[in-house]
XYZ file of C-alpha atoms in Angstrom:
274
model
C -87.668 -76.170 -54.213
C -87.131 -79.386 -52.225
C -83.785 -80.408 -50.770
C -83.482 -83.280 -53.256
C -84.287 -81.154 -56.310
C -81.891 -78.438 -55.186
C -79.157 -80.998 -54.646
C -79.848 -82.482 -58.098
C -79.605 -79.014 -59.637
C -76.213 -78.484 -58.003
C -75.063 -81.921 -59.159
C -76.045 -81.142 -62.760
C -74.244 -77.811 -62.645
C -71.163 -79.514 -61.223
C -71.225 -82.118 -63.994
C -71.408 -79.342 -66.583
C -68.469 -77.591 -64.937
C -66.447 -80.829 -64.941
C -67.210 -81.473 -68.625
C -66.315 -77.914 -69.656
C -63.136 -78.153 -67.601
C -62.120 -81.249 -69.567
C -62.849 -79.602 -72.911
C -60.958 -76.404 -72.114
C -57.794 -77.949 -70.705
C -54.618 -77.227 -72.748
C -54.179 -80.906 -73.606
C -57.695 -81.054 -75.033
C -57.214 -77.928 -77.120
C -53.876 -79.278 -78.382
C -55.478 -82.530 -79.554
C -58.204 -80.670 -81.429
C -55.763 -78.141 -82.853
C -53.320 -80.749 -84.192
C -56.115 -82.779 -85.767
C -57.554 -79.734 -87.523
C -54.125 -78.537 -88.724
C -53.269 -81.963 -90.166
C -56.637 -82.063 -91.903
C -56.364 -78.524 -93.307
C -52.862 -79.093 -94.682
C -53.823 -82.501 -96.106
C -51.251 -84.470 -94.150
C -51.490 -88.082 -95.281
C -51.080 -91.072 -92.970
C -50.248 -94.592 -94.182
C -51.879 -93.869 -97.514
C -55.122 -92.667 -95.950
C -56.652 -89.301 -96.776
C -56.154 -86.330 -94.499
C -59.716 -86.738 -93.241
C -58.495 -89.606 -91.070
C -56.985 -87.002 -88.743
C -60.451 -85.807 -87.856
C -61.328 -89.333 -86.818
C -58.119 -89.739 -84.818
C -58.717 -86.349 -83.214
C -62.276 -87.244 -82.240
C -61.221 -90.556 -80.682
C -58.264 -89.011 -78.854
C -60.428 -86.174 -77.569
C -63.076 -88.615 -76.338
C -60.476 -90.709 -74.494
C -58.932 -87.618 -72.911
C -62.296 -86.174 -71.798
C -63.394 -89.491 -70.279
C -60.095 -89.782 -68.414
C -60.378 -86.225 -67.135
C -63.966 -86.400 -65.907
C -63.150 -89.607 -64.008
C -60.260 -87.899 -62.183
C -61.500 -86.940 -58.670
C -58.905 -84.186 -58.281
C -59.871 -82.558 -61.583
C -63.532 -82.846 -60.651
C -62.973 -81.171 -57.295
C -61.068 -78.328 -58.937
C -63.807 -77.808 -61.530
C -66.560 -77.743 -58.919
C -64.473 -75.410 -56.784
C -64.146 -72.963 -59.665
C -67.877 -73.166 -60.297
C -68.650 -72.239 -56.696
C -66.051 -69.460 -56.718
C -67.624 -67.942 -59.823
C -71.194 -68.335 -58.642
C -70.651 -67.268 -55.037
C -68.218 -64.376 -54.821
C -67.758 -63.484 -51.159
C -66.824 -59.931 -52.161
C -70.425 -59.395 -53.270
C -71.535 -59.561 -49.627
C -71.596 -56.050 -48.155
C -72.342 -56.896 -44.524
C -68.919 -57.314 -42.902
C -70.014 -59.857 -40.289
C -71.808 -61.993 -42.871
C -68.910 -61.741 -45.327
C -66.433 -62.918 -42.692
C -68.640 -65.864 -41.763
C -69.067 -66.945 -45.378
C -65.322 -66.593 -45.996
C -64.584 -68.790 -42.987
C -67.138 -71.319 -44.222
C -65.410 -71.403 -47.618
C -62.107 -72.097 -45.858
C -63.681 -75.057 -44.055
C -65.074 -76.263 -47.372
C -61.640 -76.075 -49.013
C -60.038 -77.920 -46.096
C -62.648 -80.667 -46.310
C -61.975 -81.032 -50.043
C -58.253 -81.203 -49.291
C -58.877 -84.135 -46.943
C -60.110 -86.215 -49.886
C -56.570 -86.134 -51.294
C -55.153 -87.757 -48.151
C -57.314 -90.887 -48.332
C -58.150 -93.552 -50.844
C -60.786 -96.152 -51.555
C -64.045 -96.150 -49.633
C -62.762 -93.575 -47.171
C -62.160 -91.079 -49.948
C -65.596 -91.726 -51.417
C -67.241 -91.057 -48.060
C -65.409 -87.753 -47.626
C -66.243 -86.694 -51.204
C -69.918 -87.422 -50.541
C -69.751 -85.339 -47.377
C -68.017 -82.536 -49.302
C -70.925 -82.500 -51.775
C -73.332 -81.963 -48.886
C -71.143 -79.133 -47.581
C -71.355 -77.447 -51.002
C -75.137 -77.362 -50.654
C -74.717 -76.027 -47.139
C -72.462 -73.238 -48.373
C -74.970 -72.271 -51.057
C -77.684 -71.713 -48.456
C -75.268 -69.761 -46.273
C -74.389 -67.436 -49.145
C -78.052 -66.829 -49.987
C -78.775 -65.991 -46.368
C -75.938 -63.458 -46.292
C -77.258 -61.823 -49.458
C -80.729 -61.531 -47.912
C -79.228 -59.653 -44.981
C -77.659 -57.303 -47.521
C -81.023 -56.726 -49.181
C -82.528 -55.681 -45.860
C -79.665 -53.427 -44.805
C -79.277 -51.731 -48.193
C -82.929 -50.692 -48.534
C -83.142 -46.913 -48.114
C -86.905 -47.128 -47.666
C -86.695 -49.700 -44.883
C -83.930 -47.807 -43.097
C -85.941 -44.593 -43.325
C -89.191 -46.155 -42.127
C -87.556 -47.913 -39.180
C -86.986 -44.445 -37.750
C -90.004 -42.626 -39.126
C -92.919 -45.043 -38.625
C -92.765 -45.325 -34.785
C -92.674 -41.531 -34.518
C -95.563 -41.122 -36.933
C -97.602 -43.709 -35.051
C -97.029 -41.922 -31.769
C -98.056 -38.617 -33.353
C -101.285 -40.123 -34.708
C -102.208 -41.555 -31.307
C -101.646 -38.184 -29.650
C -103.832 -36.522 -32.256
C -106.569 -39.088 -31.670
C -106.533 -38.403 -27.926
C -107.021 -34.693 -28.520
C -109.418 -34.816 -31.461
C -113.054 -33.914 -30.799
C -114.583 -34.403 -34.240
C -115.896 -37.969 -34.635
C -115.417 -37.991 -38.402
C -111.782 -37.049 -37.997
C -111.404 -39.698 -35.281
C -112.591 -42.360 -37.719
C -109.929 -41.297 -40.210
C -107.277 -41.202 -37.507
C -108.147 -44.702 -36.294
C -107.841 -46.016 -39.848
C -104.489 -44.276 -40.251
C -103.305 -45.775 -36.950
C -104.315 -49.290 -38.050
C -102.399 -48.904 -41.305
C -99.392 -47.505 -39.510
C -99.475 -50.367 -36.962
C -99.547 -52.860 -39.827
C -96.577 -51.125 -41.406
C -94.683 -51.242 -38.119
C -95.527 -54.931 -37.753
C -93.975 -55.665 -41.153
C -90.867 -53.752 -40.175
C -90.525 -55.681 -36.920
C -91.048 -59.008 -38.677
C -88.260 -58.116 -41.065
C -85.955 -57.039 -38.262
C -86.649 -60.204 -36.263
C -85.930 -62.477 -39.206
C -82.728 -60.632 -40.074
C -81.565 -61.045 -36.471
C -82.354 -64.758 -36.727
C -80.367 -64.936 -39.948
C -77.389 -63.218 -38.343
C -77.402 -65.665 -35.430
C -77.854 -68.544 -37.875
C -74.636 -67.535 -39.641
C -72.702 -67.938 -36.382
C -74.424 -71.217 -35.536
C -73.756 -72.598 -38.995
C -70.085 -71.675 -38.900
C -69.688 -73.366 -35.513
C -71.456 -76.480 -36.796
C -69.300 -76.521 -39.920
C -66.175 -76.346 -37.764
C -67.446 -79.306 -35.756
C -68.164 -81.274 -38.929
C -64.646 -80.579 -40.204
C -63.150 -81.849 -36.948
C -65.293 -84.988 -37.082
C -64.209 -85.683 -40.662
C -60.579 -85.433 -39.574
C -61.244 -88.028 -36.881
C -62.862 -90.516 -39.246
C -60.871 -93.657 -39.865
C -61.262 -96.793 -41.929
C -63.140 -98.538 -39.128
C -65.909 -95.960 -39.112
C -66.663 -95.570 -42.803
C -69.300 -98.302 -42.838
C -70.623 -97.610 -39.360
C -72.956 -95.115 -37.790
C -70.374 -92.324 -37.625
C -70.521 -91.309 -41.283
C -74.298 -91.680 -41.449
C -74.671 -89.482 -38.383
C -72.224 -86.985 -39.860
C -74.176 -86.633 -43.097
C -77.449 -86.394 -41.190
C -76.029 -83.540 -39.127
C -75.168 -81.720 -42.340
C -78.639 -82.315 -43.776
C -80.215 -81.004 -40.567
C -78.076 -77.871 -40.685
C -78.930 -77.300 -44.348
C -82.643 -77.604 -43.600
C -82.311 -75.207 -40.665
C -80.637 -72.693 -42.963
C -83.358 -73.180 -45.562
C -86.076 -72.583 -42.959
C -84.472 -69.314 -41.862
C -83.907 -68.253 -45.466
C -87.474 -69.065 -46.506
C -88.889 -67.151 -43.531
C -86.825 -64.108 -44.469
C -87.716 -64.399 -48.160
C -91.411 -64.728 -47.332
C -91.423 -61.525 -45.295
C -89.319 -59.695 -47.884
C -91.465 -60.880 -50.789
C -94.869 -59.932 -49.367
C -96.524 -56.919 -47.860
C -95.518 -53.289 -48.246
C -91.791 -54.065 -48.026
C -91.587 -56.577 -50.849
C -88.036 -56.801 -52.198
C -86.441 -59.170 -54.681
């Protein structure tokens, strides 16, 4: 999936979360409830039938929902809840990865909080940057989960110890074997075992890359947060904000590259995992 399509998917999910948040707020439920009660109990109004309450309720509900979904603070809270539900840091078993994701979430929350301290174009710029950070956090969470997949595989953990020993044993047998037919079989077994070991090493290398990427990403996110704090009204239309967003895009793409490399190795070969 491309960066643009992924971002559009997140935007659509956020819009759904914002709309549902508006519908489920106590004020919204009260409007609907009162309208239905007045209709059920046939409460008249200025000589009109009780059905008019359904019309009043529909109009009032529409006005309330439109007002709510245009409220930046309500939108931020709805999107925040969506991310909290979709990306539960407690699901990450690797302690190092879990800590890094938790720290990244804290940066994300602080960046969202900065939107409440500004207005106008400045606020819009920070909100746009916060949207990019949400995408960044999604990739970070996926990367942490991929590390979990690797570390929790009993087969992989077993073979990391067993395969090198088995390969060494096969090579020793080949050196001592005299029968040519047996040597042919041993050479084939060695080739298969070498391929298996190669897959294991590819996995291990990519997991190490992912672990380092978590640290790099957290450091970059901290830098981005500091830069956002330093933004002022003079810089919102200049190169500073454009450079800031480009840095975020670059970091997201770097995360995606690492994640895709790890997924490719984990999805193919003899150690395919979902």
